[in-house]
Short mmCIF file of C-alpha atoms and ligand atoms in Angstrom, two decimals:
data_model
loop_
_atom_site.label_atom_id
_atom_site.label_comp_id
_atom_site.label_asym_id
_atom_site.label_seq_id
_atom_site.Cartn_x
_atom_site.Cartn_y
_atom_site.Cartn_z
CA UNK A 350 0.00 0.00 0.00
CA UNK A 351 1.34 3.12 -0.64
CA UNK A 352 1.40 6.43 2.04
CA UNK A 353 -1.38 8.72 -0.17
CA UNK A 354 -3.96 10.32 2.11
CA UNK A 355 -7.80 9.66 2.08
CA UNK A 356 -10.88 10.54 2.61
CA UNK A 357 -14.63 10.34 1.74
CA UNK A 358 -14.43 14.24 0.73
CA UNK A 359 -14.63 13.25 -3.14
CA UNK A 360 -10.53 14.70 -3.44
CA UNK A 361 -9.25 11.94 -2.02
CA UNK A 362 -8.81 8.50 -2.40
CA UNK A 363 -10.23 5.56 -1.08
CA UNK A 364 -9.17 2.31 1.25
CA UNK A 365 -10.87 -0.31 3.17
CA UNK A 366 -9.92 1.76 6.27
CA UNK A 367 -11.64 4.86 5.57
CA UNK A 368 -14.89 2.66 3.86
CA UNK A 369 -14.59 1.00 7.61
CA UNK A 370 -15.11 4.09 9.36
CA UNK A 371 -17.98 5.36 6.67
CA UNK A 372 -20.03 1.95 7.73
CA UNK A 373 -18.66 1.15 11.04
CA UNK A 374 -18.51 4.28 13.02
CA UNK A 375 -18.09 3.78 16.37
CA UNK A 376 -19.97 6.86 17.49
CA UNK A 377 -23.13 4.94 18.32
CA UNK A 378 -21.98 1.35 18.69
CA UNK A 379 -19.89 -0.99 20.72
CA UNK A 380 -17.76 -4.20 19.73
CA UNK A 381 -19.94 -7.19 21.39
CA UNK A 382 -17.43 -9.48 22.96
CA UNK A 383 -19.83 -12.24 22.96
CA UNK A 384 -20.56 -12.13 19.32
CA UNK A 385 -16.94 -11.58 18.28
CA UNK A 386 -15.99 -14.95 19.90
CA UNK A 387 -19.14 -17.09 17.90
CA UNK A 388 -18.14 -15.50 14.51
CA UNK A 389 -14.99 -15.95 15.11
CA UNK A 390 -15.19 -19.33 15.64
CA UNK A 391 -17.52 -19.75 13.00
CA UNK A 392 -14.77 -17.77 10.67
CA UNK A 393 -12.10 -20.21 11.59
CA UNK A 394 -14.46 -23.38 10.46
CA UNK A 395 -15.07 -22.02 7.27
CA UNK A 396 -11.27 -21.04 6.24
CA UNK A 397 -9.97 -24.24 7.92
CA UNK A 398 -11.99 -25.93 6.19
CA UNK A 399 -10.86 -24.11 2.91
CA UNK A 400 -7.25 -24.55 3.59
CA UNK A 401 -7.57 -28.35 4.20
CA UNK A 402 -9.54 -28.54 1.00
CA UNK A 403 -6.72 -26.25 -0.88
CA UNK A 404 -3.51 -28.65 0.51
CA UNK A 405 -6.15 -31.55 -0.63
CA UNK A 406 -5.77 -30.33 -4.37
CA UNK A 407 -10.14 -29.95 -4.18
CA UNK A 408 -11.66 -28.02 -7.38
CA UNK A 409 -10.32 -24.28 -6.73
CA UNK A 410 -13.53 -23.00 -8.08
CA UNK A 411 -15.75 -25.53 -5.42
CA UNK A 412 -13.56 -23.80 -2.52
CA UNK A 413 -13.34 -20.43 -3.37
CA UNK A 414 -17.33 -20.85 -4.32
CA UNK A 415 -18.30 -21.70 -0.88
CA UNK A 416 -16.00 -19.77 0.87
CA UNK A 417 -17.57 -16.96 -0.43
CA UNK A 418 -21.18 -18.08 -0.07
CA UNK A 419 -20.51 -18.77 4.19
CA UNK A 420 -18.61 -15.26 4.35
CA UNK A 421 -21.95 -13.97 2.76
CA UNK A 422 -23.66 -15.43 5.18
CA UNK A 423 -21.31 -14.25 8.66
CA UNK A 424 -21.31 -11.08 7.00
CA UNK A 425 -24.98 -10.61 7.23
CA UNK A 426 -25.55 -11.81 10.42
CA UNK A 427 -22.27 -9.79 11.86
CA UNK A 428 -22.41 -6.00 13.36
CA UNK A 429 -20.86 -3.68 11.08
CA UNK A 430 -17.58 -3.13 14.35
CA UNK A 431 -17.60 -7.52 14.72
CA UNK A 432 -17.39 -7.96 10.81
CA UNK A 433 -14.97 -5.33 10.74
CA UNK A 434 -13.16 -7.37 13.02
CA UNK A 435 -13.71 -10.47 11.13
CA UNK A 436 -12.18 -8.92 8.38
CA UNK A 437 -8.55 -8.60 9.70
CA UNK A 438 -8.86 -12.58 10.84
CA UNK A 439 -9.66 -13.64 7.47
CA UNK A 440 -6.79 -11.48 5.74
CA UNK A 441 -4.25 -12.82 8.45
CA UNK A 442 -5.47 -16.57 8.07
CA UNK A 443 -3.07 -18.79 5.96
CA UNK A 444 -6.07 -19.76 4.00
CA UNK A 445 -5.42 -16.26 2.47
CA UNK A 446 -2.21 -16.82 0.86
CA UNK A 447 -4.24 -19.17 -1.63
CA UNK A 448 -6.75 -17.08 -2.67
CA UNK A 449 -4.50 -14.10 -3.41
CA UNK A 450 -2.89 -16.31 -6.02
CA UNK A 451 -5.78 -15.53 -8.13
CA UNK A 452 -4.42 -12.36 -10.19
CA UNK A 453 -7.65 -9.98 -9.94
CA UNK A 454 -7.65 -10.73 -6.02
CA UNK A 455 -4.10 -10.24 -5.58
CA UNK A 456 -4.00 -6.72 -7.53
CA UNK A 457 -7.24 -5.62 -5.44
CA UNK A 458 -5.16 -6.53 -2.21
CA UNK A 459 -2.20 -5.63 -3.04
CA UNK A 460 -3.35 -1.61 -4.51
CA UNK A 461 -0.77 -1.31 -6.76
CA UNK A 462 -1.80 2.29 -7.38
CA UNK A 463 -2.43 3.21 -3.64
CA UNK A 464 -6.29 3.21 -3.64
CA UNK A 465 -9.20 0.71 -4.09
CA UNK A 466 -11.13 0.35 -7.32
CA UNK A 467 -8.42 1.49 -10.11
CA UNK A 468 -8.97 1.28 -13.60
CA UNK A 469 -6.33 -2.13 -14.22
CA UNK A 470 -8.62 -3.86 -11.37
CA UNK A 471 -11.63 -3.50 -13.30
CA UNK A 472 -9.71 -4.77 -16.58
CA UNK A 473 -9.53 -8.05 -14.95
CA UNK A 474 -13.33 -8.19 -15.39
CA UNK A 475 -13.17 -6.81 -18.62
CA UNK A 476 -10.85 -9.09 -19.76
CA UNK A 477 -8.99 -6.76 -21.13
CA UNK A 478 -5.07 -7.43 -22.74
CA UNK A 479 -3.83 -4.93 -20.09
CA UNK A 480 -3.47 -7.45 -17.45
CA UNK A 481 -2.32 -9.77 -20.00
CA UNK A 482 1.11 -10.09 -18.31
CA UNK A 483 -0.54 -10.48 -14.43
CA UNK A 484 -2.41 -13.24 -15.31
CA UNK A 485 0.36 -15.04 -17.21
CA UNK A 486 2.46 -15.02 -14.04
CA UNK A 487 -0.38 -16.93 -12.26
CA UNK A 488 0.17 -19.91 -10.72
CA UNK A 489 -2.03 -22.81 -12.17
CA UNK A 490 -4.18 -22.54 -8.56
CA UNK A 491 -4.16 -18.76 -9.04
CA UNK A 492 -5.87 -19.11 -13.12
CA UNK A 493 -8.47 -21.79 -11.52
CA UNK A 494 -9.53 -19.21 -9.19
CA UNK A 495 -9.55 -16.71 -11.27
CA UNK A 496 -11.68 -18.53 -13.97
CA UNK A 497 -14.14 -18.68 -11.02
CA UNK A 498 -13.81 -14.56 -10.06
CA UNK A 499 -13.96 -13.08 -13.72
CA UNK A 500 -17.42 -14.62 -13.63
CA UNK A 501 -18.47 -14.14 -10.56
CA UNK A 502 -21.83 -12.53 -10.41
CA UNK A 503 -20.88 -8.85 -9.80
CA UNK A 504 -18.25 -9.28 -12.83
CA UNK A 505 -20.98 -10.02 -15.19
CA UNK A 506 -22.64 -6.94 -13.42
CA UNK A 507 -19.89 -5.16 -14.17
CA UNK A 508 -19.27 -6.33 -17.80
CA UNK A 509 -23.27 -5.25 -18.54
CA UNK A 510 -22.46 -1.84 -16.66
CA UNK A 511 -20.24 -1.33 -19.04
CA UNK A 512 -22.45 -2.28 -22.21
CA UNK A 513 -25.52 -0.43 -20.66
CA UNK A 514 -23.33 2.90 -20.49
CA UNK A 515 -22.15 2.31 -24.43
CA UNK A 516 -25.86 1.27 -25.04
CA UNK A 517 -27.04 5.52 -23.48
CA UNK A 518 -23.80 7.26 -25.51
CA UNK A 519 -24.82 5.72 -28.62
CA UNK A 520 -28.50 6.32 -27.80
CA UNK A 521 -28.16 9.85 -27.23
CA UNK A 522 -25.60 10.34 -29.86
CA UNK A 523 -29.29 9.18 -32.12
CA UNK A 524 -31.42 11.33 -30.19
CA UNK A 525 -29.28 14.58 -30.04
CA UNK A 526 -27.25 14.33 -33.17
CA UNK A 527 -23.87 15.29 -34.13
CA UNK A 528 -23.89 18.42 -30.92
CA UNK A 529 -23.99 15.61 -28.47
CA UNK A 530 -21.78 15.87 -25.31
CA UNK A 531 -21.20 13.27 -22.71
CA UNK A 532 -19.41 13.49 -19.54
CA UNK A 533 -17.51 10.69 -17.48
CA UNK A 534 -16.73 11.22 -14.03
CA UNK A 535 -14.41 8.82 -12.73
CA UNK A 536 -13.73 7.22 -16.19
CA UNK A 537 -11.18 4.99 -15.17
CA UNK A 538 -9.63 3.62 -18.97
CA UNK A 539 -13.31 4.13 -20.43
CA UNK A 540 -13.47 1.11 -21.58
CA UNK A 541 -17.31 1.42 -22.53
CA UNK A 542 -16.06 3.55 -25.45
CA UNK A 543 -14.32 1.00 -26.98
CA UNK A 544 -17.54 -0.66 -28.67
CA UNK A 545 -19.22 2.81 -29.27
CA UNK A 546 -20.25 2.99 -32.90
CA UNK A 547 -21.24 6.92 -32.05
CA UNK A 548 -17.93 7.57 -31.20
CA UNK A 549 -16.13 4.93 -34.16
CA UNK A 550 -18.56 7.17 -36.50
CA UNK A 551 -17.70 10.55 -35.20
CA UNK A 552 -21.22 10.93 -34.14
CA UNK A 553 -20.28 13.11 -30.73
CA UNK A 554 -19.56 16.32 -30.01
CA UNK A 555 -16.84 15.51 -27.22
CA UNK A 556 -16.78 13.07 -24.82
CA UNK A 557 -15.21 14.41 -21.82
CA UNK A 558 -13.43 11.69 -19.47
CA UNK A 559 -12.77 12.84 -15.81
CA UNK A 560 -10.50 10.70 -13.44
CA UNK A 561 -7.99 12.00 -10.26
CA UNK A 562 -5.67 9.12 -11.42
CA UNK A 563 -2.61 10.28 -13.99
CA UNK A 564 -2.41 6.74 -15.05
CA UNK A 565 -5.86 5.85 -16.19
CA UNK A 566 -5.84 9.41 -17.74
CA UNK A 567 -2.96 8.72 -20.13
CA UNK A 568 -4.05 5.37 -21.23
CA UNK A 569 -7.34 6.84 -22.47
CA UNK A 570 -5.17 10.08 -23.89
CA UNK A 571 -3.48 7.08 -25.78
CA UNK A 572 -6.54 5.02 -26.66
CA UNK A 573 -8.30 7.76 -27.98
CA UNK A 574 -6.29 9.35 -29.53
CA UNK A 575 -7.60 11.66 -32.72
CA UNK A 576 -11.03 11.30 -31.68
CA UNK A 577 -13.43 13.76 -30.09
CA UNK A 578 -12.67 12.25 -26.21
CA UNK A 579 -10.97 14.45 -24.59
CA UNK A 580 -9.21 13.39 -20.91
CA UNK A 581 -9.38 15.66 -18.15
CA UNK A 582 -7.14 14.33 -14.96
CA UNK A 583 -9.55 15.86 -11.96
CA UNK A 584 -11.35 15.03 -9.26
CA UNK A 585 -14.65 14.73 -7.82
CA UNK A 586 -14.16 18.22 -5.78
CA UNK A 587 -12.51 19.59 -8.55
CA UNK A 588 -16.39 19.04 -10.24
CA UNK A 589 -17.69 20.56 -7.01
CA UNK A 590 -15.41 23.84 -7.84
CA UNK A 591 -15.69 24.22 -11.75
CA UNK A 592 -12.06 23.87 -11.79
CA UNK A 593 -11.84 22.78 -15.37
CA UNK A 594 -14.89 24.70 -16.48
CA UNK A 595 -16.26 21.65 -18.05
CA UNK A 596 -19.57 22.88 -19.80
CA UNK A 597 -23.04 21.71 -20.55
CA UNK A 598 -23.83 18.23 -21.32
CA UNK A 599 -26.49 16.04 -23.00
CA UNK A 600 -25.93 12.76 -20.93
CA UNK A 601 -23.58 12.36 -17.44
CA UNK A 602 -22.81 9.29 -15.47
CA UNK A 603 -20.72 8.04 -12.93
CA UNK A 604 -19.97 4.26 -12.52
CA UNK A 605 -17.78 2.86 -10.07
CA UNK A 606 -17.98 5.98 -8.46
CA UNK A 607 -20.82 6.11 -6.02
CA UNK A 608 -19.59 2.70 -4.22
CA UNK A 609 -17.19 4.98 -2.11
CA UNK A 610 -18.92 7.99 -1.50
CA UNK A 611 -20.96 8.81 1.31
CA UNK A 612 -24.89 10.36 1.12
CA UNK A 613 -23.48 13.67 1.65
CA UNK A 614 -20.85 13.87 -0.93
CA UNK A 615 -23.26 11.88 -3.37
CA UNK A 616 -26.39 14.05 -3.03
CA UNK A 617 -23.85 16.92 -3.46
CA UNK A 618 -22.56 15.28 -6.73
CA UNK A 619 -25.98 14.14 -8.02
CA UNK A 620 -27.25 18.09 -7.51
CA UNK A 621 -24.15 19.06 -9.77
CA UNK A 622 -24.06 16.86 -12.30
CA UNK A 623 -27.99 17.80 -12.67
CA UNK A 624 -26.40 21.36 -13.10
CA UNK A 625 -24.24 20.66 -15.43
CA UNK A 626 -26.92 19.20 -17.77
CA UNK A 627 -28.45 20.68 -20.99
CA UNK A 628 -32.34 20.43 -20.46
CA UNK A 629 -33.77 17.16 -21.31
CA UNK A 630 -30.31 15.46 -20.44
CA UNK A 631 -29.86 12.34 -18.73
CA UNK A 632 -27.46 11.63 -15.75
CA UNK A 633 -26.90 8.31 -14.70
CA UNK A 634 -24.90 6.84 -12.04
CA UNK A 635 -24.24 2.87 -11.16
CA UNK A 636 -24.14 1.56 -7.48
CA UNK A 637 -23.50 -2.19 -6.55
CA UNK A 638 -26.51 -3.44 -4.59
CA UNK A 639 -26.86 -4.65 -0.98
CA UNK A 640 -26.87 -8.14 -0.49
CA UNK A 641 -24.00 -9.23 -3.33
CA UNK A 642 -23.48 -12.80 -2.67
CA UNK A 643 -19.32 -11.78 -3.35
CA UNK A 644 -19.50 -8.65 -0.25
CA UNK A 645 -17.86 -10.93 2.13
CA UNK A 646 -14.77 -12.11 -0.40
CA UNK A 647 -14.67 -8.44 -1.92
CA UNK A 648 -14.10 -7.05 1.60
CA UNK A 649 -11.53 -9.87 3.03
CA UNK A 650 -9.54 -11.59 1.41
CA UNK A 651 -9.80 -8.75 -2.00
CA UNK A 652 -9.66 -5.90 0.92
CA UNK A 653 -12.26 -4.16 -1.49
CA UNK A 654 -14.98 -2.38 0.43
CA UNK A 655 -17.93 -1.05 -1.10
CA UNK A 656 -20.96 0.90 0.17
CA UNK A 657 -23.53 -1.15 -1.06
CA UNK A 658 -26.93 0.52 -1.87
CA UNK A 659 -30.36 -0.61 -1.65
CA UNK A 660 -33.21 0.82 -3.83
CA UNK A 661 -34.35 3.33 -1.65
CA UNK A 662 -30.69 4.50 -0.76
CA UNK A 663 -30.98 5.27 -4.81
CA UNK A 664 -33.88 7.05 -4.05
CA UNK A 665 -32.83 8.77 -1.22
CA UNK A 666 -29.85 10.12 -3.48
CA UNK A 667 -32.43 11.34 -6.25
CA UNK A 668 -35.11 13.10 -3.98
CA UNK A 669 -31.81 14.74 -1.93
CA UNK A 670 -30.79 16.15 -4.90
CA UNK A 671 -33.45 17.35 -7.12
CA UNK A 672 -36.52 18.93 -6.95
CA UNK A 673 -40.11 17.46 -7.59
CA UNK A 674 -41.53 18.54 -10.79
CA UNK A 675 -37.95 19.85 -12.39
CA UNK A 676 -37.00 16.08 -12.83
CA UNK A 677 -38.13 12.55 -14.30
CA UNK A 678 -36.47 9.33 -12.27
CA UNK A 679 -36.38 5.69 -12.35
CA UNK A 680 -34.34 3.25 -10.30
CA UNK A 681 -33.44 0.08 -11.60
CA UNK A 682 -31.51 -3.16 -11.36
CA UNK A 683 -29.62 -4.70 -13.94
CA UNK A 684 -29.98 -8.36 -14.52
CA UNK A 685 -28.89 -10.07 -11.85
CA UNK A 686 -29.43 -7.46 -9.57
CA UNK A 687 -25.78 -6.96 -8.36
CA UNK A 688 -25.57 -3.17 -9.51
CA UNK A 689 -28.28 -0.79 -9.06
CA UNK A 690 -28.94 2.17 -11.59
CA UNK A 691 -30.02 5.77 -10.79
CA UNK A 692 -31.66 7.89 -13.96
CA UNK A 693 -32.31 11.49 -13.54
CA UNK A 694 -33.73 13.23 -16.67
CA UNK A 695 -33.85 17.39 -16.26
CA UNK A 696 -36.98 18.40 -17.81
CA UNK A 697 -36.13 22.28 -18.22
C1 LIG B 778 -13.88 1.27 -10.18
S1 LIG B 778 -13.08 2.43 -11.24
C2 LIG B 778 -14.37 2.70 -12.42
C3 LIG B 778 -13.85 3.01 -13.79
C4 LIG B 778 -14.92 3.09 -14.87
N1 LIG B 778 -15.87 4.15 -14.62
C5 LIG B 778 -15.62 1.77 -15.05
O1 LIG B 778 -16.83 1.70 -14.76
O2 LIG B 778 -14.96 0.82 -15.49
C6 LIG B 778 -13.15 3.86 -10.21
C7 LIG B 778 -12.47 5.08 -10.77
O3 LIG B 778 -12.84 6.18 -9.94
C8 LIG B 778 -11.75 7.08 -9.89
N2 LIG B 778 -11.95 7.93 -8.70
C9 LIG B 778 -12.04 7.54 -7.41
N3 LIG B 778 -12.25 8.60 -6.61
C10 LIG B 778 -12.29 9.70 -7.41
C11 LIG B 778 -12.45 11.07 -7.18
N4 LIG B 778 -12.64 11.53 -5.96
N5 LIG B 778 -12.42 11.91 -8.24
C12 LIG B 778 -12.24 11.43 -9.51
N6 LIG B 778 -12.07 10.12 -9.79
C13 LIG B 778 -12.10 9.27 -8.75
C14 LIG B 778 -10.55 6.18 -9.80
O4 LIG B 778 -9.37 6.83 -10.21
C15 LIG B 778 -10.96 5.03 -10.74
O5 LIG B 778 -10.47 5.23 -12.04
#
C-alpha cells in the first residue's frame, strides 16, 4: 500500500480503512465481545476448512465458491464493528495466501496504485489485454480461481455496466445528433467507449473523461487518440469547484464511483451533475446493490470495500438532490441485480 492520504471528501482517495469508518462508526456502537468470539469461531471453520480442502488439491472453483457463499452469510448476520473485526482474521489466516494467487484478487489486495477500485482492477473483469502479463504469471491454482472470479456474479454486473453505459452514448448520440456531449466522471480507462459505434462514427460532439488518477488518464489520452474524447485528470471536488470549467452536457454518469462515497458527498454530486446538464439530459450513475453474494470475499480476502446501496438509498440520493416537478427518475436493477442504476432526466 502506498502512504497517499484519504478521505470520503470526493478529493481523495479511497481504502478499506476509511470505507470501515464510513459503515462502522463507532460513534453509536460498541464491539460485542460475545458475538466476536461465535463469529470468530464460525470464521475459523469455514477457512480451515478451505485450507484443508486447498492442501487436498479440491476443485479451486468448489472452494473459493463456498468460501464466499458462508462469508456472505457471517457477514450478514455480523455488526458492522464484529465484521470489521472479522475482516482482519480472514486477511491474516493462511487460508489467504491461496486465494491471493488468483491475479484480480491479488491486484485488489495488493493496490498497486495506492487506492481501491483502479482502472487495471476493473480490466480483470473486462478481460482486457492490459493485465495480459498479471495473469500469465499466475500460478495454475491462481488461473483456476480466477476462472471462477472473472465470472463471478458482480463481474458479469460489471461487464453489462459497461455495455448499458455504451448502449445511453450511442442512444443519445441518435437522439441529439452530431452536438452531443457526454461526460464521465471517474472514467477509469473508459473502456465502454471501446464498442461505441457513435464515437467509431464521429457521431459526438466531445466526450469528456474525468478521473484523479494520472495513469488511467494517459491510457485513455493514448486510446483515444484523434477522436473527439478528450481526458481531463480531476477530481470529484474539482467538479464541485468548476475547476476545469467543463460545460453543458447532454448525458452524465458516474460508474464505479458512487460505491465509495458517502450520502453527503453523493447528493452533493448528483445536484451538480444535474447542473451541469443541458435540459432534457440524462445523468446516470451505477451503485452495486446490498446483499452481493461476493460482499464478504470483496471485503476480506480482495480488501475491497464497497458501500452497497439498496433501492431506496438510490432514491434517497435522487429526492436529496433534485426537486419534484424539475425532474423525471427511475431506479433500476440490472440483470442479476448486483448493480443498481439511478436515472435522472432534467426536464427544463
Ligand atoms: C472502479 S473504477 C471505475 C472506472 C470506470 N468508470 C468503469 O466503470 O470501469 C473507479 C475510478 O474512480 C476514480 N476515482 C475515485 N475517486 C475519485 C475522485 N474523488 N475523483 C475522480 N475520480 C475518482 C478512480 O481513479 C478510478 O479510475
Amino acid at each position: 500500500m502506498s502512504s497517499v492520504e484519504f478521505s470520503m471528501d470526493g478529493q481523495s482517495l479511497i481504502t478499506p480503512e476509511s470505507m470501515a469508518a464510513e459503515v462502522a462508526s463507532p460513534a453509536n456502537s460498541q464491539l460485542n465481545e460475545t458475538e466476536l468470539a461465535l463469529a470468530r469461531t464460525e470464521l475459523a471453520l469455514v477457512l480451515n476448512i478451505a485450507n484443508q480442502q486447498f492442501e487436498q488439491k479440491t476443485d479451486p472453483a468448489m472452494i473459493i465458491a463456498r468460501t464466499a457463499s458462508a462469508l456472505h452469510t457471517i457477514r450478514i448476520k455480523s455488526s458492522p464493528l464484529v465484521w470489521q473485526a472479522l475482516i482482519a482474521i480472514a486477511q491474516a489466516h493462511p487460508v489467504s495466501q491461496y486465494f491471493r494467487q488468483d491475479p484480480f484478487t491479488r491486484w485488489s489486495y495488493d493496490k498497486p496504485r495506492g487506492y481501491s477500485g483502479d482502472a487495471q482492477l476493473l480490466d480483470f473483469i473486462y478481460g482486457h489485454e492490459s493485465v495480459a502479463d498479471e495473469i500469465a504469471r499466475s500460478t495454475p491454482l491462481g488461473l483456476a480461481l480466477y476462472d471462477y472470479t472473472k465470472d463471478a456474479s458482480s463481474s458479469v454486473a460489471v461487464r453489462e455496466r459497461r455495455d448499458i453505459l455504451t448502449q445511453y452514448v450511442d442512444e443519445i448520440a441518435g437522439s441529439r445528433g452530431p452536438q452531443a456531449e457526454i461526460l464521465t466522471i471517474a472514467a477509469g480507462h473508459l473502456r465502454e467507449a471501446n464498442r461505441s459505434k457513435a464515437l467509431a462514427e464521429g457521431r459526438l460532439k466531445r466526450w469528456v473523461a474525468l478521473d484523479q488518477d494520472p495513469i488511467s488518464i494517459g491510457s485513455i489520452a493514448r486510446d483515444f487518440a484523434g477522436t473527439c474524447i478528450e481526458p481531463v485528470e480531476g477530481s470529484v471536488r474539482d467538479v464541485f469547484t468548476d475547476r476545469h470549467n467543463l460545460g453543458k452536457f447532454d448525458f452524465v454518469y458516474a460508474s464505479g464511483l458512487y460505491d465509495y462515497l458517502n450520502d453527503k458527498v453523493s447528493i452533493k454530486l448528483t445536484r451538480k451533475c444535474m447542473d451541469m446538464l443541458k435540459p432534457n439530459g440524462v445523468f446516470l450513475f451505477a451503485n452495486f446493490a446490498e446483499d452481493i453474494i461476493v460482499d464478504g470475499y470483496m471485503e476480506t480476502f480482495m480488501n475491497w470495500a464497497l458501500l452497497l446501496r439498496t433501492e431506496e438509498d438510490m432514491w434517497r440520493i435522487i429526492r436529496g438532490s433534485t426537486e419534484e416537478g424539475q425532474v423525471e427518475a427511475q431506479v433500476r436493477f440490472g440483470a442479476n441485480r448486483n448493480i443498481v442504476y439511478g436515472l435522472i432526466r432534467k426536464l427544463s
